[in-house]
mmCIF file of C-alpha atoms in Angstrom:
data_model
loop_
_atom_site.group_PDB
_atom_site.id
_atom_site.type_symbol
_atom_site.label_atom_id
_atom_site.label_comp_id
_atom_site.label_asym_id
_atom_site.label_seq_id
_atom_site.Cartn_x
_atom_site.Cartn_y
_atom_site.Cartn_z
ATOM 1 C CA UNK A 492 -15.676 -17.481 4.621
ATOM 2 C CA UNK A 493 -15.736 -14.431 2.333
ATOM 3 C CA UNK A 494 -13.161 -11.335 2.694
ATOM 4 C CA UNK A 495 -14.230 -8.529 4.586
ATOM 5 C CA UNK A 496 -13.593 -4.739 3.471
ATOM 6 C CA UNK A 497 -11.050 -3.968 6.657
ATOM 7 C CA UNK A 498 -12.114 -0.794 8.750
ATOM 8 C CA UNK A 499 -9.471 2.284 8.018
ATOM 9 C CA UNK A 500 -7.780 2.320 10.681
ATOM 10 C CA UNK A 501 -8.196 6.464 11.973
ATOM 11 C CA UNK A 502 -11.695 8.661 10.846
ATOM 12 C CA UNK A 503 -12.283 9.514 6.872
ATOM 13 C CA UNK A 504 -10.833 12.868 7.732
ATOM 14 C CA UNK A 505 -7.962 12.083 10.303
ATOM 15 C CA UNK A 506 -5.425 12.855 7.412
ATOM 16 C CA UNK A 507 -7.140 15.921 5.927
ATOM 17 C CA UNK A 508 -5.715 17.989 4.153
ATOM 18 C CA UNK A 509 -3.725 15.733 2.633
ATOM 19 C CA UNK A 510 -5.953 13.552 1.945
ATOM 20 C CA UNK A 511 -9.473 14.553 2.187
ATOM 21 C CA UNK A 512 -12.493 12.853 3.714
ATOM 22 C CA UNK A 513 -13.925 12.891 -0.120
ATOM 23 C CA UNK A 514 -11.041 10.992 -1.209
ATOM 24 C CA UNK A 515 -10.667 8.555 1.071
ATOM 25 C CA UNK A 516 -14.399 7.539 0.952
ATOM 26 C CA UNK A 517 -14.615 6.603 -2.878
ATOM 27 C CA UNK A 518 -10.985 5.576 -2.254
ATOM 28 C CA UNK A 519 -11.783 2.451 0.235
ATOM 29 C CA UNK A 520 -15.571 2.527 0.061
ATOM 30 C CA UNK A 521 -16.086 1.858 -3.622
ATOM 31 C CA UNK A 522 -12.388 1.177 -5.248
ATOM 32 C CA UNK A 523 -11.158 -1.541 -2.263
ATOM 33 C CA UNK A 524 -14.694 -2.896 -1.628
ATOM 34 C CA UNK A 525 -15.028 -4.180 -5.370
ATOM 35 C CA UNK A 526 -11.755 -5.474 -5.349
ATOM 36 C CA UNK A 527 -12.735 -7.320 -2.511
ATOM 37 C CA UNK A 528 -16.044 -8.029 -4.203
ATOM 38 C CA UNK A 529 -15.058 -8.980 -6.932
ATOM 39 C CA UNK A 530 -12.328 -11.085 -4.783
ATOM 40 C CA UNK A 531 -14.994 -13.218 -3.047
ATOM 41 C CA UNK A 532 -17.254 -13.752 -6.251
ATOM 42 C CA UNK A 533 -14.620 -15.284 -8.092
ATOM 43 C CA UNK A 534 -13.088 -17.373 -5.313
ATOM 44 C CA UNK A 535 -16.323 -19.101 -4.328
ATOM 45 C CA UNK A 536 -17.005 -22.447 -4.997
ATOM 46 C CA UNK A 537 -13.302 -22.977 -5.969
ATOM 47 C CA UNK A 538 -10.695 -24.666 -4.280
ATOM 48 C CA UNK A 539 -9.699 -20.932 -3.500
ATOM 49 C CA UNK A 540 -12.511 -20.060 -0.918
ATOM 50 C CA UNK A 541 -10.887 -20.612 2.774
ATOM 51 C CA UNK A 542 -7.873 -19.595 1.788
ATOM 52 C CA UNK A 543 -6.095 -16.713 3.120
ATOM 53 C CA UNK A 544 -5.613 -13.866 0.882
ATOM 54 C CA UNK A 545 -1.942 -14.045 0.581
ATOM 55 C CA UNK A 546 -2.751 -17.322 -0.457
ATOM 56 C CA UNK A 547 -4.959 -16.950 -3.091
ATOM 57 C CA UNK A 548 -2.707 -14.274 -4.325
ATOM 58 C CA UNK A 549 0.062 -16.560 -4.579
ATOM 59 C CA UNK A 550 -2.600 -19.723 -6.605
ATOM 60 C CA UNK A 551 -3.407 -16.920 -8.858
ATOM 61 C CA UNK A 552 -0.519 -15.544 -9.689
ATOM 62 C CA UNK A 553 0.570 -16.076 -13.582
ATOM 63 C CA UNK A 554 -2.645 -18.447 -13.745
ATOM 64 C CA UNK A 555 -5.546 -16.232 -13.284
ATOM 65 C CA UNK A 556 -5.168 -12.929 -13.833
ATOM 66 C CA UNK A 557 -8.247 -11.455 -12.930
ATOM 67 C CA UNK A 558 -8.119 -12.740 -9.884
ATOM 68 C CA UNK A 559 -4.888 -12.002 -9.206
ATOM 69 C CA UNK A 560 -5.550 -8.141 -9.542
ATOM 70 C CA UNK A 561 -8.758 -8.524 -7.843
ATOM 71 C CA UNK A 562 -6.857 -10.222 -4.565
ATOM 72 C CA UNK A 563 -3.440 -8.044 -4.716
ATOM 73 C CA UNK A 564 -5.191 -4.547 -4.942
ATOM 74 C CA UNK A 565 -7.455 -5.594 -2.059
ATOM 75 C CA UNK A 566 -4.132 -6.858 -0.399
ATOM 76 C CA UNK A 567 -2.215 -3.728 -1.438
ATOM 77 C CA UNK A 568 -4.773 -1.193 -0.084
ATOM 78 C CA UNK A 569 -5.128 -2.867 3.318
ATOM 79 C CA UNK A 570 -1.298 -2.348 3.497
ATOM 80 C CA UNK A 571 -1.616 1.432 1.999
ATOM 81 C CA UNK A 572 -4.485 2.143 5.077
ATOM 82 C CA UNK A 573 -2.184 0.719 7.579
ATOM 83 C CA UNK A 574 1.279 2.752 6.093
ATOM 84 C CA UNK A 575 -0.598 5.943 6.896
ATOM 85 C CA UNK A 576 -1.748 8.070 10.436
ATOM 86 C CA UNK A 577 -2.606 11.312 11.327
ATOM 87 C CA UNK A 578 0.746 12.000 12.737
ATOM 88 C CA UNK A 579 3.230 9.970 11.136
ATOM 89 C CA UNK A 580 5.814 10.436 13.721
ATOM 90 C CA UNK A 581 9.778 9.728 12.974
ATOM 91 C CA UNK A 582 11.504 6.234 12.458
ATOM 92 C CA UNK A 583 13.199 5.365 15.782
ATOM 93 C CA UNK A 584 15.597 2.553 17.037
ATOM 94 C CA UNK A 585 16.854 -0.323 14.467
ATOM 95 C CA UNK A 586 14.254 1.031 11.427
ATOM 96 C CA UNK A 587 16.205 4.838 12.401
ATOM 97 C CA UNK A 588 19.272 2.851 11.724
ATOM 98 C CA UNK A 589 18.711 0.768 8.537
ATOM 99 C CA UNK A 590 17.208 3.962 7.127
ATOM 100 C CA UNK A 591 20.054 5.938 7.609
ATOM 101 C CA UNK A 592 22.627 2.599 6.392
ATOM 102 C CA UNK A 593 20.605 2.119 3.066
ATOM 103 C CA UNK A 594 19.766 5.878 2.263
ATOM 104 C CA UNK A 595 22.016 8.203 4.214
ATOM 105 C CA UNK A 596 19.092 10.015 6.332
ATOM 106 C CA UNK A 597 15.259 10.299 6.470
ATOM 107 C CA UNK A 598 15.469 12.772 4.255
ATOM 108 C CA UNK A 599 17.187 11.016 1.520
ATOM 109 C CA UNK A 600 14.972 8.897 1.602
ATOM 110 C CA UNK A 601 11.704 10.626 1.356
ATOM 111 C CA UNK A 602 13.256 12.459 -1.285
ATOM 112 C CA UNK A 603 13.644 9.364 -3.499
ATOM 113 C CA UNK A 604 10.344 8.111 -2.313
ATOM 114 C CA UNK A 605 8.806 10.853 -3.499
ATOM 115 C CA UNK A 606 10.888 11.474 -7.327
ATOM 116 C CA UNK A 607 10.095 6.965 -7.725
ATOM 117 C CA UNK A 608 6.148 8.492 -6.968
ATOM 118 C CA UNK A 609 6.149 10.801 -8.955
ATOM 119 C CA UNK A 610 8.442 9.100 -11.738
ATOM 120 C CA UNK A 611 6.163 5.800 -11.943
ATOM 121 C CA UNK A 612 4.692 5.297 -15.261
ATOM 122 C CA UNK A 613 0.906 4.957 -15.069
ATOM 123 C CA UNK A 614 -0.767 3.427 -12.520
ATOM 124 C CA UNK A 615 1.205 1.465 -9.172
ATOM 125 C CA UNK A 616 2.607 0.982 -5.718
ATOM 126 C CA UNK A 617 5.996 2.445 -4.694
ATOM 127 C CA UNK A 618 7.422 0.612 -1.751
ATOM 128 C CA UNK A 619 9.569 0.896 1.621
ATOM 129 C CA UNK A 620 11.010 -2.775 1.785
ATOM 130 C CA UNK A 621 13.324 -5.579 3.492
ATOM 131 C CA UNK A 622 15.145 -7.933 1.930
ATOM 132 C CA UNK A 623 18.329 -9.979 4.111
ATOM 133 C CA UNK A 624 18.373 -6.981 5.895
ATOM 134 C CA UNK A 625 18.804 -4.191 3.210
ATOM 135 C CA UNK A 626 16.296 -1.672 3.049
ATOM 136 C CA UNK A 627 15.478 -1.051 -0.788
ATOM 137 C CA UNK A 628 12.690 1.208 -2.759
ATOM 138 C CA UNK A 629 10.607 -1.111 -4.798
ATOM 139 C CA UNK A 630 7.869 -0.377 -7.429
ATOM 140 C CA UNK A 631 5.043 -2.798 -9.161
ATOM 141 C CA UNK A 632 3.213 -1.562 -12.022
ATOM 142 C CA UNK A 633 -0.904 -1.903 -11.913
ATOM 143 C CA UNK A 634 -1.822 -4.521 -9.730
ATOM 144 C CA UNK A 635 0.646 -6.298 -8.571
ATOM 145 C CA UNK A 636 1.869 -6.853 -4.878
ATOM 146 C CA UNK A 637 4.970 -7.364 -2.846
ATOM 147 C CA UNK A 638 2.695 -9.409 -0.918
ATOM 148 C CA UNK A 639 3.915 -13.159 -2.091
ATOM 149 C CA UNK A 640 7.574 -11.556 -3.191
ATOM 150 C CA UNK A 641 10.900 -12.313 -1.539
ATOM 151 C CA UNK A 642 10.670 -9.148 -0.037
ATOM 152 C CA UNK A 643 9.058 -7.833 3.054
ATOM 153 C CA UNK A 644 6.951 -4.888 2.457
ATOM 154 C CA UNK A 645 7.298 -1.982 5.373
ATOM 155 C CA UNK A 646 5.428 0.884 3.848
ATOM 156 C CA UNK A 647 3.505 1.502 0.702
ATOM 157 C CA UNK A 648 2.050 4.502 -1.595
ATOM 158 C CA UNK A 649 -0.434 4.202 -3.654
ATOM 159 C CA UNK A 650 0.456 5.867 -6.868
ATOM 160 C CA UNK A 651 -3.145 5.029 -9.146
ATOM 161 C CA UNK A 652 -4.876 8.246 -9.720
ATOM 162 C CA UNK A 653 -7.868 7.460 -7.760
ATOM 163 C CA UNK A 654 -5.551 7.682 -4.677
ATOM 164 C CA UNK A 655 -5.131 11.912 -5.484
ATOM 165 C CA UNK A 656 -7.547 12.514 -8.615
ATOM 166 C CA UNK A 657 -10.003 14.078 -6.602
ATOM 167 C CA UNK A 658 -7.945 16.497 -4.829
ATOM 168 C CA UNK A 659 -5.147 16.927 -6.229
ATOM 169 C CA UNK A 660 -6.096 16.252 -10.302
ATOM 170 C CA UNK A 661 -3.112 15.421 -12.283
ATOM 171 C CA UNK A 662 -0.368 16.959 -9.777
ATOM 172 C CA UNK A 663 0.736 13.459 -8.151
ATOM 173 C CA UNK A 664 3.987 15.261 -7.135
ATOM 174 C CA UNK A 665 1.828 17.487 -4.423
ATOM 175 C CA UNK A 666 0.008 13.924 -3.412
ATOM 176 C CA UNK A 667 3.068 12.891 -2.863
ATOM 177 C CA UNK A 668 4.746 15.630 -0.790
ATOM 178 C CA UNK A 669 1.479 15.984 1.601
ATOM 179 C CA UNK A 670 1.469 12.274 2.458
ATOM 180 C CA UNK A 671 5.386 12.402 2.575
ATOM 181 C CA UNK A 672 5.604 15.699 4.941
ATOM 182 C CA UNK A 673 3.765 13.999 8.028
ATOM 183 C CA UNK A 674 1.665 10.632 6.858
ATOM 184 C CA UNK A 675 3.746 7.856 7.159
ATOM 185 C CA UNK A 676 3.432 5.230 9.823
ATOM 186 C CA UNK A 677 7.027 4.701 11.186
ATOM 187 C CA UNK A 678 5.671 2.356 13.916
ATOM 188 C CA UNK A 679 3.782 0.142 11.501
ATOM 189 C CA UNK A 680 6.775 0.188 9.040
ATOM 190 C CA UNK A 681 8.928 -0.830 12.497
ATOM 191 C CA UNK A 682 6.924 -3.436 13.173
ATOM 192 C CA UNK A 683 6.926 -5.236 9.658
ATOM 193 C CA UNK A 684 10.790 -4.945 9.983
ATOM 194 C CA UNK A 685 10.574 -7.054 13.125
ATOM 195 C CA UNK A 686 8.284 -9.406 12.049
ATOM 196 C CA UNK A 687 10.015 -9.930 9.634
ATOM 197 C CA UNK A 688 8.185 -11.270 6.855
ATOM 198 C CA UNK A 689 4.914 -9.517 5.188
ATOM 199 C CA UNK A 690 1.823 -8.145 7.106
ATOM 200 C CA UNK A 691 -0.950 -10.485 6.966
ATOM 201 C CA UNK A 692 -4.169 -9.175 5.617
ATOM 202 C CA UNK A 693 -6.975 -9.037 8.121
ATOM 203 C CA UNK A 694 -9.711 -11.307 7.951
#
C-alpha cells in the first residue's frame, strides 16, 4: 500500500502570521507530497513496498540514497506538522522538569533552539530530543532524520528555506523567533517523551 500525504493537523492559516497560509500550502502540498511521491515510485515493486516508513528509512539508509532522502524528508515533515499548533502552550509535568534539568529554564532553551536555527549551515532539521533520559539539541544536515537514530525525537524545526522563503526571504532568525514565541507543541513533545521511543509516521 502506497504512503499517503498526512492531513496538517490545524487549517493552512491556524499559525498565521508566523507562518502564513501561502507558506504552508507549497510547504506540504507540493514539497512533502513529492517526497512522498517520489517515496512510493521508487519503493514499488521492491522488497520495500509494505513496509513502514521508518522501515524503509532504515533499508535505505547508506544503500540508497535517493530513497533515503525521499523517505526521511517525508518522515521529517510529518514530525515538523505535528511539533507545531496554533497555541503552543507551556511544557508541564516531567517534560517541565527535564527541560529545566538539561537547559536551566524554557527560556534557555528556546534561546539555544533558536541561535542552533539560525546557526545551521544550509539546509536541515534542528531537534528537541531524548536519549537515556537526557534531553539534548540535535541537528541533521539536508535530509536526514532522527527517525531510525538512537535518539527519540520530541520536537523538530524545519530549517530548509522553503520552510520561511516565502515570508520571511533570507531572515531565518525572524522564522525562527515567530515559531519559537508561541508554535511549539509541548503536549506532542510530552507525549513522545512518554512513549518513549520515536513517533510513528501515519499511514
Amino acid at each position: 500500500m502506497a504512503f499517503q500525504l498526512m492531513p496538517l493537523p490545524y487549517d493552512a492559516a491556524a499559525l498565521e502570521p508566523a507562518i502564513s497560509a501561502n507558506t504552508l500550502g507549497f510547504h506540504h502540498g507540493k514539497h512533502h507530497k513529492a517526497y512522498i511521491d517520489k517515496t512510493n515510485a521508487a519503493i514499488e515493486g521492491t522488497a520495500n513496498a509494505g513496509k513502514s516508513l521508518e522501515e524503509v528509512i532504515g533499508a535505505a539508509r547508506g544503500s540508497n540514497q535517493g530513497l533515503f532522502d525521499n523517505a526521511a524528508q517525508s518522515w521529517n515533515h510529518g514530525f515538523y506538522w505535528n511539533s507545531l499548533a496554533p497555541s503552543g502552550g507551556s511544557p508541564t509535568g516531567d517534560l517541565a522538569g527535564r527541560i529545566e534539568s538539561a537547559f536551566g529554564s524554557l527560556g534557555e532553551l528556546t534561546t539555544k533552539l533558536a541561535d542552533r536555527g539560525a546557526g545551521h549551515f544550509a539546509s536541515g532539521w534542528v531537534w528537541l530530543a531524548d536519549k537515556g533520559g537526557q534531553l539534548s539539541i540535535e541537528e541533521t544536515h539536508d535530509g536526514d532524520t532522527l527517525a531510525d537514530s538512537g535518539f527519540n525525537p520530541l520536537l523538530t524545526i524545519d530549517v530548509w528555506e522553503h520552510a520561511y522563503y516565502l515570508d520571511y526571504q533570507n531572515a531565518r532568525p525572524g522564522y525562527l523567533k515567530a515559531v519559537l514565541d508561541g508554535h511549539l507543541n509541548w503536549d506532542f513533545a510530552a507525549e513522545n517523551l512518554e512513549r518513549g521511543r520515536a513517533w510513528t509516521y501515519p499511514g
